[in-house]
mmCIF file of C-alpha atoms and ligand atoms in Angstrom:
data_model
loop_
_atom_site.group_PDB
_atom_site.id
_atom_site.type_symbol
_atom_site.label_atom_id
_atom_site.label_comp_id
_atom_site.label_asym_id
_atom_site.label_seq_id
_atom_site.Cartn_x
_atom_site.Cartn_y
_atom_site.Cartn_z
ATOM 1 C CA MET A 1129 85.717 103.824 92.335
ATOM 2 C CA ILE A 1130 87.938 104.940 95.210
ATOM 3 C CA SER A 1131 89.660 102.004 96.894
ATOM 4 C CA TYR A 1132 90.793 101.683 100.535
ATOM 5 C CA GLY A 1133 94.271 100.951 99.211
ATOM 6 C CA ARG A 1134 95.954 101.022 95.841
ATOM 7 C CA HIS A 1135 99.304 101.258 94.111
ATOM 8 C CA SER A 1136 100.871 104.415 92.773
ATOM 9 C CA ILE A 1137 102.734 103.817 89.501
ATOM 10 C CA ASN A 1138 104.473 106.598 87.565
ATOM 11 C CA GLN A 1139 106.370 106.829 84.268
ATOM 12 C CA ASP A 1140 109.703 106.110 86.007
ATOM 13 C CA ASP A 1141 108.282 102.813 87.296
ATOM 14 C CA ILE A 1142 107.094 101.890 83.793
ATOM 15 C CA ASP A 1143 110.441 102.837 82.239
ATOM 16 C CA ALA A 1144 112.342 100.818 84.853
ATOM 17 C CA VAL A 1145 110.304 97.699 84.106
ATOM 18 C CA THR A 1146 110.398 97.990 80.317
ATOM 19 C CA LYS A 1147 114.180 98.454 80.444
ATOM 20 C CA VAL A 1148 114.481 95.056 82.132
ATOM 21 C CA LEU A 1149 112.169 93.468 79.573
ATOM 22 C CA ARG A 1150 114.620 94.522 76.846
ATOM 23 C CA GLY A 1151 117.622 93.170 78.750
ATOM 24 C CA ASN A 1152 119.223 89.777 79.425
ATOM 25 C CA TRP A 1153 117.552 88.730 82.673
ATOM 26 C CA LEU A 1154 113.884 88.381 83.387
ATOM 27 C CA THR A 1155 114.301 86.554 86.652
ATOM 28 C CA THR A 1156 117.401 86.342 88.866
ATOM 29 C CA GLY A 1157 119.800 88.979 87.550
ATOM 30 C CA PRO A 1158 121.665 92.006 88.890
ATOM 31 C CA LEU A 1159 118.577 93.879 90.109
ATOM 32 C CA VAL A 1160 117.830 91.345 92.821
ATOM 33 C CA GLU A 1161 120.976 92.299 94.732
ATOM 34 C CA GLN A 1162 120.459 95.984 93.986
ATOM 35 C CA PHE A 1163 116.930 95.889 95.366
ATOM 36 C CA GLU A 1164 118.128 93.962 98.423
ATOM 37 C CA ALA A 1165 120.923 96.486 99.055
ATOM 38 C CA LYS A 1166 118.534 99.446 98.767
ATOM 39 C CA LEU A 1167 116.012 97.775 101.048
ATOM 40 C CA GLU A 1168 118.739 97.284 103.638
ATOM 41 C CA THR A 1169 119.224 101.059 103.796
ATOM 42 C CA VAL A 1170 115.485 101.486 104.458
ATOM 43 C CA VAL A 1171 114.876 98.648 106.942
ATOM 44 C CA GLY A 1172 118.224 98.715 108.742
ATOM 45 C CA ALA A 1173 119.239 95.075 108.268
ATOM 46 C CA PRO A 1174 120.364 92.768 105.447
ATOM 47 C CA THR A 1175 117.384 91.746 103.347
ATOM 48 C CA LEU A 1176 116.318 88.888 101.089
ATOM 49 C CA VAL A 1177 113.617 89.563 98.500
ATOM 50 C CA LEU A 1178 110.948 86.949 97.845
ATOM 51 C CA SER A 1179 107.863 86.405 95.713
ATOM 52 C CA SER A 1180 105.287 87.480 98.337
ATOM 53 C CA GLY A 1181 104.746 88.427 101.954
ATOM 54 C CA THR A 1182 103.364 84.921 102.482
ATOM 55 C CA ALA A 1183 106.577 83.435 101.069
ATOM 56 C CA ALA A 1184 108.525 85.718 103.403
ATOM 57 C CA LEU A 1185 106.650 84.401 106.454
ATOM 58 C CA HIS A 1186 107.087 80.802 105.277
ATOM 59 C CA ALA A 1187 110.837 81.333 104.769
ATOM 60 C CA ALA A 1188 111.213 83.098 108.130
ATOM 61 C CA TYR A 1189 109.543 80.212 109.958
ATOM 62 C CA ALA A 1190 111.626 77.688 108.004
ATOM 63 C CA ALA A 1191 114.768 79.658 108.921
ATOM 64 C CA ILE A 1192 114.131 79.215 112.632
ATOM 65 C CA GLY A 1193 113.356 75.535 112.091
ATOM 66 C CA ILE A 1194 109.647 75.580 112.892
ATOM 67 C CA GLY A 1195 108.210 72.069 112.720
ATOM 68 C CA PRO A 1196 105.666 69.634 114.136
ATOM 69 C CA GLY A 1197 105.209 69.997 117.889
ATOM 70 C CA ASP A 1198 106.209 73.669 117.949
ATOM 71 C CA GLU A 1199 103.919 76.496 118.999
ATOM 72 C CA VAL A 1200 103.964 79.990 117.569
ATOM 73 C CA ILE A 1201 102.320 82.916 119.362
ATOM 74 C CA THR A 1202 100.407 85.330 117.105
ATOM 75 C CA PRO A 1203 97.652 87.954 117.410
ATOM 76 C CA PRO A 1204 94.200 87.308 115.866
ATOM 77 C CA ILE A 1205 93.993 90.684 114.098
ATOM 78 C CA THR A 1206 96.067 89.916 111.019
ATOM 79 C CA PHE A 1207 95.851 88.370 107.600
ATOM 80 C CA VAL A 1208 95.718 84.604 108.113
ATOM 81 C CA ALA A 1209 99.035 84.110 106.265
ATOM 82 C CA THR A 1210 100.712 84.915 109.604
ATOM 83 C CA GLN A 1211 99.348 81.636 110.994
ATOM 84 C CA ALA A 1212 98.919 79.553 107.820
ATOM 85 C CA THR A 1213 102.610 79.453 106.970
ATOM 86 C CA ALA A 1214 103.529 78.250 110.481
ATOM 87 C CA ALA A 1215 100.705 75.686 110.468
ATOM 88 C CA LEU A 1216 101.812 74.325 107.078
ATOM 89 C CA LEU A 1217 105.234 73.609 108.608
ATOM 90 C CA GLY A 1218 103.454 71.570 111.271
ATOM 91 C CA ALA A 1219 103.354 74.116 114.100
ATOM 92 C CA ARG A 1220 100.348 74.987 116.204
ATOM 93 C CA PRO A 1221 99.317 78.649 116.038
ATOM 94 C CA VAL A 1222 98.596 79.954 119.549
ATOM 95 C CA PHE A 1223 96.666 83.210 119.830
ATOM 96 C CA VAL A 1224 97.212 86.082 122.234
ATOM 97 C CA ASP A 1225 94.678 88.902 122.270
ATOM 98 C CA VAL A 1226 95.417 92.446 121.087
ATOM 99 C CA LYS A 1227 95.448 95.550 123.257
ATOM 100 C CA PRO A 1228 92.103 97.246 123.964
ATOM 101 C CA ASP A 1229 93.135 100.577 122.435
ATOM 102 C CA PHE A 1230 95.112 99.389 119.413
ATOM 103 C CA PRO A 1231 94.999 95.967 117.733
ATOM 104 C CA ASN A 1232 98.653 95.011 118.140
ATOM 105 C CA ILE A 1233 99.535 91.977 120.281
ATOM 106 C CA ASP A 1234 99.257 92.727 124.014
ATOM 107 C CA PRO A 1235 102.695 92.060 125.550
ATOM 108 C CA THR A 1236 101.178 91.755 129.040
ATOM 109 C CA LYS A 1237 99.266 88.644 127.883
ATOM 110 C CA VAL A 1238 102.102 86.869 126.064
ATOM 111 C CA GLU A 1239 103.823 85.117 128.976
ATOM 112 C CA ALA A 1240 100.655 83.285 129.992
ATOM 113 C CA ALA A 1241 100.569 81.660 126.540
ATOM 114 C CA ILE A 1242 104.183 80.414 126.582
ATOM 115 C CA THR A 1243 104.707 76.654 127.035
ATOM 116 C CA SER A 1244 107.728 74.344 126.696
ATOM 117 C CA LYS A 1245 106.741 73.980 123.015
ATOM 118 C CA THR A 1246 106.720 77.686 122.175
ATOM 119 C CA LYS A 1247 109.318 78.553 119.563
ATOM 120 C CA ALA A 1248 108.494 82.116 118.516
ATOM 121 C CA ILE A 1249 106.505 85.235 119.281
ATOM 122 C CA VAL A 1250 105.147 86.870 116.140
ATOM 123 C CA ALA A 1251 104.074 90.505 116.264
ATOM 124 C CA VAL A 1252 102.053 92.132 113.487
ATOM 125 C CA ASP A 1253 102.436 95.887 112.938
ATOM 126 C CA TYR A 1254 98.763 96.535 112.324
ATOM 127 C CA ALA A 1255 98.023 99.393 109.888
ATOM 128 C CA GLY A 1256 101.730 100.292 109.896
ATOM 129 C CA HIS A 1257 101.965 100.952 113.647
ATOM 130 C CA PRO A 1258 104.916 99.017 115.108
ATOM 131 C CA ALA A 1259 104.073 96.560 117.900
ATOM 132 C CA ASP A 1260 105.600 96.919 121.384
ATOM 133 C CA MET A 1261 108.918 95.508 120.301
ATOM 134 C CA ASP A 1262 110.982 96.347 123.408
ATOM 135 C CA GLU A 1263 108.470 94.651 125.728
ATOM 136 C CA LEU A 1264 108.250 91.647 123.415
ATOM 137 C CA ARG A 1265 112.040 91.442 123.175
ATOM 138 C CA ILE A 1266 112.375 91.167 126.947
ATOM 139 C CA ILE A 1267 109.871 88.282 127.032
ATOM 140 C CA ALA A 1268 111.445 86.542 124.037
ATOM 141 C CA ASP A 1269 114.946 86.730 125.554
ATOM 142 C CA LYS A 1270 113.754 85.583 128.974
ATOM 143 C CA HIS A 1271 112.166 82.448 127.484
ATOM 144 C CA LYS A 1272 114.781 81.978 124.700
ATOM 145 C CA LEU A 1273 112.253 82.436 121.900
ATOM 146 C CA PHE A 1274 112.607 83.950 118.460
ATOM 147 C CA LEU A 1275 110.919 87.287 117.896
ATOM 148 C CA ILE A 1276 109.405 87.692 114.426
ATOM 149 C CA GLU A 1277 107.722 90.822 113.109
ATOM 150 C CA ASP A 1278 105.128 90.558 110.341
ATOM 151 C CA ALA A 1279 105.700 94.005 108.889
ATOM 152 C CA ALA A 1280 103.546 93.525 105.786
ATOM 153 C CA HIS A 1281 101.909 96.869 106.701
ATOM 154 C CA SER A 1282 104.873 98.746 108.056
ATOM 155 C CA ILE A 1283 107.827 99.111 105.736
ATOM 156 C CA GLY A 1284 108.935 102.717 106.226
ATOM 157 C CA SER A 1285 107.761 102.886 109.849
ATOM 158 C CA SER A 1286 110.109 103.358 112.786
ATOM 159 C CA TYR A 1287 110.072 102.571 116.488
ATOM 160 C CA LYS A 1288 112.044 104.680 118.988
ATOM 161 C CA GLY A 1289 114.082 105.992 116.065
ATOM 162 C CA ARG A 1290 114.913 102.512 114.753
ATOM 163 C CA PRO A 1291 113.503 101.337 111.403
ATOM 164 C CA VAL A 1292 111.085 98.410 111.232
ATOM 165 C CA GLY A 1293 113.281 95.602 109.928
ATOM 166 C CA SER A 1294 116.014 96.140 112.523
ATOM 167 C CA LEU A 1295 113.957 95.257 115.627
ATOM 168 C CA ALA A 1296 113.059 91.551 115.476
ATOM 169 C CA ASP A 1297 115.182 88.458 114.795
ATOM 170 C CA LEU A 1298 113.403 88.228 111.449
ATOM 171 C CA THR A 1299 111.068 90.787 109.867
ATOM 172 C CA THR A 1300 108.812 90.060 106.906
ATOM 173 C CA PHE A 1301 107.434 92.524 104.348
ATOM 174 C CA SER A 1302 104.858 92.418 101.538
ATOM 175 C CA PHE A 1303 104.861 94.365 98.287
ATOM 176 C CA TYR A 1304 101.276 93.557 97.321
ATOM 177 C CA PRO A 1305 99.631 96.510 95.467
ATOM 178 C CA THR A 1306 97.691 97.801 98.482
ATOM 179 C CA LYS A 1307 100.812 97.813 100.689
ATOM 180 C CA ASN A 1308 103.150 100.789 101.221
ATOM 181 C CA ILE A 1309 105.308 100.074 98.160
ATOM 182 C CA THR A 1310 104.586 97.469 95.484
ATOM 183 C CA THR A 1311 106.177 95.032 93.061
ATOM 184 C CA GLY A 1312 102.782 93.585 92.048
ATOM 185 C CA GLU A 1313 103.417 90.454 94.061
ATOM 186 C CA GLY A 1314 106.505 90.422 96.234
ATOM 187 C CA GLY A 1315 107.934 90.357 99.711
ATOM 188 C CA ALA A 1316 111.120 90.347 101.749
ATOM 189 C CA VAL A 1317 112.726 89.055 104.924
ATOM 190 C CA SER A 1318 115.268 91.079 106.867
ATOM 191 C CA SER A 1319 117.545 89.885 109.645
ATOM 192 C CA SER A 1320 120.809 90.968 111.203
ATOM 193 C CA SER A 1321 121.678 87.262 111.663
ATOM 194 C CA PRO A 1322 123.592 86.016 108.576
ATOM 195 C CA GLU A 1323 122.771 82.436 109.591
ATOM 196 C CA LEU A 1324 118.987 83.009 109.712
ATOM 197 C CA LEU A 1325 119.049 84.931 106.446
ATOM 198 C CA ARG A 1326 121.092 82.177 104.787
ATOM 199 C CA ARG A 1327 118.542 79.591 105.908
ATOM 200 C CA ALA A 1328 115.668 81.716 104.604
ATOM 201 C CA ARG A 1329 117.528 82.178 101.312
ATOM 202 C CA GLU A 1330 118.157 78.457 100.840
ATOM 203 C CA PHE A 1331 114.527 77.650 101.660
ATOM 204 C CA SER A 1332 113.396 80.075 98.962
ATOM 205 C CA ARG A 1333 115.886 78.669 96.416
ATOM 206 C CA GLN A 1334 114.779 74.987 96.422
ATOM 207 C CA GLY A 1335 117.088 74.253 99.344
ATOM 208 C CA LEU A 1336 120.129 74.388 97.063
ATOM 209 C CA VAL A 1337 123.502 74.767 98.790
ATOM 210 C CA ARG A 1338 126.094 76.323 96.481
ATOM 211 C CA ASP A 1339 128.790 77.296 98.974
ATOM 212 C CA PRO A 1340 131.619 74.681 98.670
ATOM 213 C CA SER A 1341 132.658 75.222 102.288
ATOM 214 C CA ARG A 1342 129.322 73.705 103.346
ATOM 215 C CA PHE A 1343 129.268 70.710 100.989
ATOM 216 C CA LYS A 1344 128.756 67.313 102.611
ATOM 217 C CA LEU A 1345 129.509 65.361 99.417
ATOM 218 C CA HIS A 1346 132.571 65.089 97.211
ATOM 219 C CA GLN A 1347 132.433 67.716 94.486
ATOM 220 C CA ASP A 1348 132.427 65.930 91.084
ATOM 221 C CA GLY A 1349 132.866 69.199 89.229
ATOM 222 C CA PRO A 1350 132.066 72.913 89.188
ATOM 223 C CA TRP A 1351 128.402 72.139 88.511
ATOM 224 C CA HIS A 1352 127.947 70.508 91.889
ATOM 225 C CA GLN A 1353 125.282 71.778 94.275
ATOM 226 C CA GLU A 1354 123.448 69.873 96.947
ATOM 227 C CA VAL A 1355 120.284 69.928 99.049
ATOM 228 C CA HIS A 1356 120.417 69.625 102.848
ATOM 229 C CA ASP A 1357 116.824 70.677 103.560
ATOM 230 C CA PHE A 1358 113.863 70.879 101.195
ATOM 231 C CA GLY A 1359 112.917 74.283 99.885
ATOM 232 C CA LEU A 1360 110.600 75.967 97.407
ATOM 233 C CA ASN A 1361 110.890 78.488 94.591
ATOM 234 C CA TYR A 1362 110.100 81.868 96.128
ATOM 235 C CA ARG A 1363 112.375 84.010 93.957
ATOM 236 C CA LEU A 1364 111.411 87.564 93.028
ATOM 237 C CA PRO A 1365 112.190 88.201 89.349
ATOM 238 C CA ASP A 1366 114.409 91.032 88.106
ATOM 239 C CA VAL A 1367 111.426 92.618 86.324
ATOM 240 C CA LEU A 1368 109.710 93.098 89.671
ATOM 241 C CA CYS A 1369 112.902 94.129 91.475
ATOM 242 C CA ALA A 1370 113.146 96.962 88.919
ATOM 243 C CA LEU A 1371 109.682 98.111 89.951
ATOM 244 C CA GLY A 1372 110.590 97.807 93.627
ATOM 245 C CA LEU A 1373 113.792 99.829 93.200
ATOM 246 C CA SER A 1374 111.871 102.540 91.413
ATOM 247 C CA GLN A 1375 109.128 102.555 94.095
ATOM 248 C CA LEU A 1376 111.705 102.845 96.883
ATOM 249 C CA LYS A 1377 112.772 106.215 95.477
ATOM 250 C CA ARG A 1378 109.381 107.554 96.514
ATOM 251 C CA ILE A 1379 108.921 105.772 99.852
ATOM 252 C CA GLU A 1380 109.454 108.994 101.835
ATOM 253 C CA SER A 1381 106.901 110.921 99.783
ATOM 254 C CA PHE A 1382 104.420 108.026 100.071
ATOM 255 C CA LYS A 1383 104.921 108.051 103.837
ATOM 256 C CA TYR A 1384 104.434 111.790 104.025
ATOM 257 C CA ARG A 1385 101.233 111.664 101.965
ATOM 258 C CA ARG A 1386 99.812 108.801 104.035
ATOM 259 C CA TYR A 1387 100.572 110.727 107.213
ATOM 260 C CA GLU A 1388 98.886 113.848 105.821
ATOM 261 C CA ILE A 1389 95.741 111.851 105.039
ATOM 262 C CA TYR A 1390 95.838 110.219 108.494
ATOM 263 C CA GLU A 1391 96.016 113.641 110.174
ATOM 264 C CA TRP A 1392 93.346 115.089 107.935
ATOM 265 C CA TYR A 1393 90.886 112.286 108.737
ATOM 266 C CA ASN A 1394 91.737 112.627 112.434
ATOM 267 C CA ALA A 1395 90.912 116.321 112.320
ATOM 268 C CA GLN A 1396 87.548 115.569 110.686
ATOM 269 C CA PHE A 1397 86.506 112.784 113.046
ATOM 270 C CA SER A 1398 88.131 113.416 116.432
ATOM 271 C CA GLU A 1399 85.204 115.433 117.825
ATOM 272 C CA ILE A 1400 82.506 112.956 116.798
ATOM 273 C CA ARG A 1401 81.427 110.902 119.796
ATOM 274 C CA SER A 1402 80.457 107.753 117.889
ATOM 275 C CA LEU A 1403 83.822 107.597 116.095
ATOM 276 C CA THR A 1404 87.207 106.531 117.457
ATOM 277 C CA ILE A 1405 90.230 107.602 115.457
ATOM 278 C CA PRO A 1406 93.444 105.538 115.414
ATOM 279 C CA HIS A 1407 96.041 107.052 117.751
ATOM 280 C CA HIS A 1408 99.713 106.275 117.507
ATOM 281 C CA ALA A 1409 102.178 105.964 120.345
ATOM 282 C CA GLU A 1410 104.563 108.897 120.685
ATOM 283 C CA HIS A 1411 107.628 106.714 120.274
ATOM 284 C CA VAL A 1412 106.651 105.459 116.806
ATOM 285 C CA SER A 1413 106.633 107.036 113.377
ATOM 286 C CA PRO A 1414 104.161 104.937 111.390
ATOM 287 C CA MET A 1415 103.879 104.726 107.659
ATOM 288 C CA TRP A 1416 100.095 104.316 107.767
ATOM 289 C CA HIS A 1417 99.048 101.408 105.558
ATOM 290 C CA LEU A 1418 95.398 101.525 106.703
ATOM 291 C CA TYR A 1419 93.177 104.142 108.282
ATOM 292 C CA PRO A 1420 91.234 101.981 110.760
ATOM 293 C CA LEU A 1421 88.292 103.990 112.014
ATOM 294 C CA ARG A 1422 86.231 102.501 114.861
ATOM 295 C CA VAL A 1423 82.498 103.117 114.669
ATOM 296 C CA ASN A 1424 79.441 102.005 116.587
ATOM 297 C CA GLU A 1425 79.261 98.263 115.973
ATOM 298 C CA ASP A 1426 75.502 98.342 115.350
ATOM 299 C CA SER A 1427 75.932 100.704 112.402
ATOM 300 C CA ARG A 1428 79.225 99.508 110.901
ATOM 301 C CA GLY A 1429 77.445 97.377 108.276
ATOM 302 C CA GLU A 1430 75.234 100.269 107.242
ATOM 303 C CA LEU A 1431 78.150 102.681 106.902
ATOM 304 C CA PHE A 1432 80.049 100.091 104.904
ATOM 305 C CA ALA A 1433 77.087 99.716 102.517
ATOM 306 C CA LEU A 1434 76.603 103.481 102.219
ATOM 307 C CA LEU A 1435 80.255 104.045 101.270
ATOM 308 C CA GLN A 1436 80.233 101.103 98.879
ATOM 309 C CA GLU A 1437 77.123 102.521 97.135
ATOM 310 C CA SER A 1438 78.920 105.837 96.807
ATOM 311 C CA GLU A 1439 81.786 104.119 94.967
ATOM 312 C CA VAL A 1440 84.078 104.178 97.993
ATOM 313 C CA LYS A 1441 85.496 100.684 98.286
ATOM 314 C CA VAL A 1442 86.151 100.337 102.000
ATOM 315 C CA GLN A 1443 87.353 97.200 103.750
ATOM 316 C CA VAL A 1444 87.255 95.528 107.153
ATOM 317 C CA ASN A 1445 90.672 94.447 108.439
ATOM 318 C CA TYR A 1446 90.456 91.788 109.763
ATOM 319 C CA PHE A 1447 88.069 88.988 110.526
ATOM 320 C CA PRO A 1448 89.804 87.587 113.640
ATOM 321 C CA ALA A 1449 91.989 84.716 112.447
ATOM 322 C CA HIS A 1450 91.063 82.355 115.309
ATOM 323 C CA LEU A 1451 87.413 82.350 114.126
ATOM 324 C CA HIS A 1452 88.197 80.894 110.702
ATOM 325 C CA PRO A 1453 86.755 77.359 110.505
ATOM 326 C CA VAL A 1454 90.273 75.955 109.997
ATOM 327 C CA PHE A 1455 91.092 76.809 113.633
ATOM 328 C CA GLN A 1456 88.168 74.870 115.096
ATOM 329 C CA LYS A 1457 90.380 71.809 115.210
ATOM 330 C CA TYR A 1458 92.615 73.659 117.684
ATOM 331 C CA GLY A 1459 89.615 74.435 119.890
ATOM 332 C CA ASN A 1460 89.496 78.177 119.171
ATOM 333 C CA LYS A 1461 86.044 79.723 119.468
ATOM 334 C CA GLN A 1462 83.989 82.899 119.651
ATOM 335 C CA GLY A 1463 84.652 84.831 122.853
ATOM 336 C CA ASP A 1464 88.264 83.645 123.267
ATOM 337 C CA PHE A 1465 89.848 87.024 122.416
ATOM 338 C CA PRO A 1466 87.375 89.800 123.299
ATOM 339 C CA ASN A 1467 89.542 92.777 122.323
ATOM 340 C CA SER A 1468 90.141 91.331 118.857
ATOM 341 C CA GLU A 1469 86.502 90.424 118.350
ATOM 342 C CA LYS A 1470 85.286 93.836 119.499
ATOM 343 C CA PHE A 1471 87.788 95.612 117.270
ATOM 344 C CA TYR A 1472 86.632 93.530 114.314
ATOM 345 C CA ARG A 1473 82.972 94.436 114.913
ATOM 346 C CA GLN A 1474 83.758 98.173 114.964
ATOM 347 C CA GLU A 1475 86.477 98.589 112.368
ATOM 348 C CA ILE A 1476 86.198 100.080 108.897
ATOM 349 C CA SER A 1477 89.261 100.874 106.765
ATOM 350 C CA LEU A 1478 88.879 104.215 104.995
ATOM 351 C CA PRO A 1479 90.866 104.880 101.806
ATOM 352 C CA ILE A 1480 94.475 105.925 102.403
ATOM 353 C CA HIS A 1481 97.082 105.951 99.645
ATOM 354 C CA ALA A 1482 99.145 108.338 97.547
ATOM 355 C CA GLU A 1483 96.662 108.559 94.653
ATOM 356 C CA LEU A 1484 93.786 110.081 96.652
ATOM 357 C CA THR A 1485 92.841 113.650 95.783
ATOM 358 C CA GLU A 1486 91.537 116.373 98.107
ATOM 359 C CA LYS A 1487 88.174 115.998 96.394
ATOM 360 C CA ASP A 1488 88.094 112.261 97.168
ATOM 361 C CA LEU A 1489 88.968 112.898 100.804
ATOM 362 C CA LYS A 1490 86.293 115.577 101.250
ATOM 363 C CA MET A 1491 83.683 113.307 99.694
ATOM 364 C CA ILE A 1492 84.611 110.369 101.957
ATOM 365 C CA ALA A 1493 84.677 112.498 105.123
ATOM 366 C CA GLN A 1494 81.344 114.089 104.261
ATOM 367 C CA LEU A 1495 79.682 110.692 103.865
ATOM 368 C CA VAL A 1496 81.104 109.460 107.177
ATOM 369 C CA LEU A 1497 80.203 112.653 109.021
ATOM 370 C CA GLN A 1498 76.652 112.843 107.671
ATOM 371 C CA PHE A 1499 76.087 109.230 108.610
ATOM 372 C CA SER A 1500 77.597 109.602 112.091
ATOM 373 C CA LYS A 1501 75.584 112.690 112.993
ATOM 374 C CA ASN A 1502 72.248 111.031 112.196
HETATM 375 C C1 PLP B 2790 99.437 91.221 102.982
HETATM 376 C C2 PLP B 2790 99.781 90.528 104.243
HETATM 377 C C3 PLP B 2790 100.492 89.316 104.261
HETATM 378 C C4 PLP B 2790 100.763 88.521 103.029
HETATM 379 O O1 PLP B 2790 101.414 89.195 102.034
HETATM 380 P P1 PLP B 2790 101.234 88.760 100.490
HETATM 381 O O2 PLP B 2790 102.289 89.570 99.810
HETATM 382 O O3 PLP B 2790 99.847 89.142 100.086
HETATM 383 O O4 PLP B 2790 101.471 87.303 100.408
HETATM 384 C C5 PLP B 2790 100.879 88.794 105.487
HETATM 385 N N1 PLP B 2790 100.562 89.391 106.636
HETATM 386 C C6 PLP B 2790 99.857 90.550 106.660
HETATM 387 C C7 PLP B 2790 99.570 91.185 107.975
HETATM 388 C C8 PLP B 2790 99.429 91.137 105.467
HETATM 389 O O5 PLP B 2790 98.701 92.247 105.498
#
């Protein structure tokens, strides 16, 4: 079975993990800081590692103090964790449609959705393609909002020469096995604001304050620590940081291979009238997490079934978040965000990852081409 996304694990990764298993720390030990320091060199801002991309979003929202009564602007074409973590803190997710040609949030539609309750604009770098961060930054600054980037797809990507991770007030990453690098489960938050990163860190460490200069109570002894705000346990263990550190050594080769596959598919499909290939803006260098091909919406289901029968496990990313039943209570309904809904009806994610062989690629392209020419 060929999957739309999968991890790439080599002997170095295995050795790195087993070395930790023989050592003194399984969870928080020296590799946490090492992984964070290495990530900083990739994403261009200080970074906190966490147990998942969902945890990273939750901690980022907690860091900016999201709570009941707040509104958070998000695009519908994303994994629902982007909204769920804000909603669980009491905020109302507000949707803004994606652009017609690429399913990243449409900056020209954001201002109309801003109210006195809006606290943050959240961009999602769909498929690894950075959102329009400069345009969003201007809007965020004008209305004094936080700008958050859900970069679960886009570690390794850059925008106008700047790495994803250095663009928003807070950027969140995921290291789930299908993502660009993996720790099994894992995630991270980056921010150039020490204050925001400290708040995210405390939230992910049960809210514990250990810095004596911030204590509000008398210190009975060296064991003293105190809680100012509630938090959760979102730590990433040393065992998984070892895997992450080892994976980071290959991030450039993963990016190169993903780009090669992207270009190869483009060359196969660009002349076929019923197919629309994903283009990227000239000012970005994406690390392609997905290859989102757009096909005729009447035949998407059939193509999906054909590939599945041929042992090619494709995917559709994503069912528009505002159509999940959970959002009915906010009044969201079919037809609200036409670009997102149209994209969803046409999209099919073809396999793209470092473990694909030339033979796999030829087989996949042949199936798609034969189907599209009929
Ligand atoms: C994968 C993903 C997440 C959640 O990450 P996990 O590590 O699976 O918790 C959040 N947002 C987007 C866009 C994702 O693709």
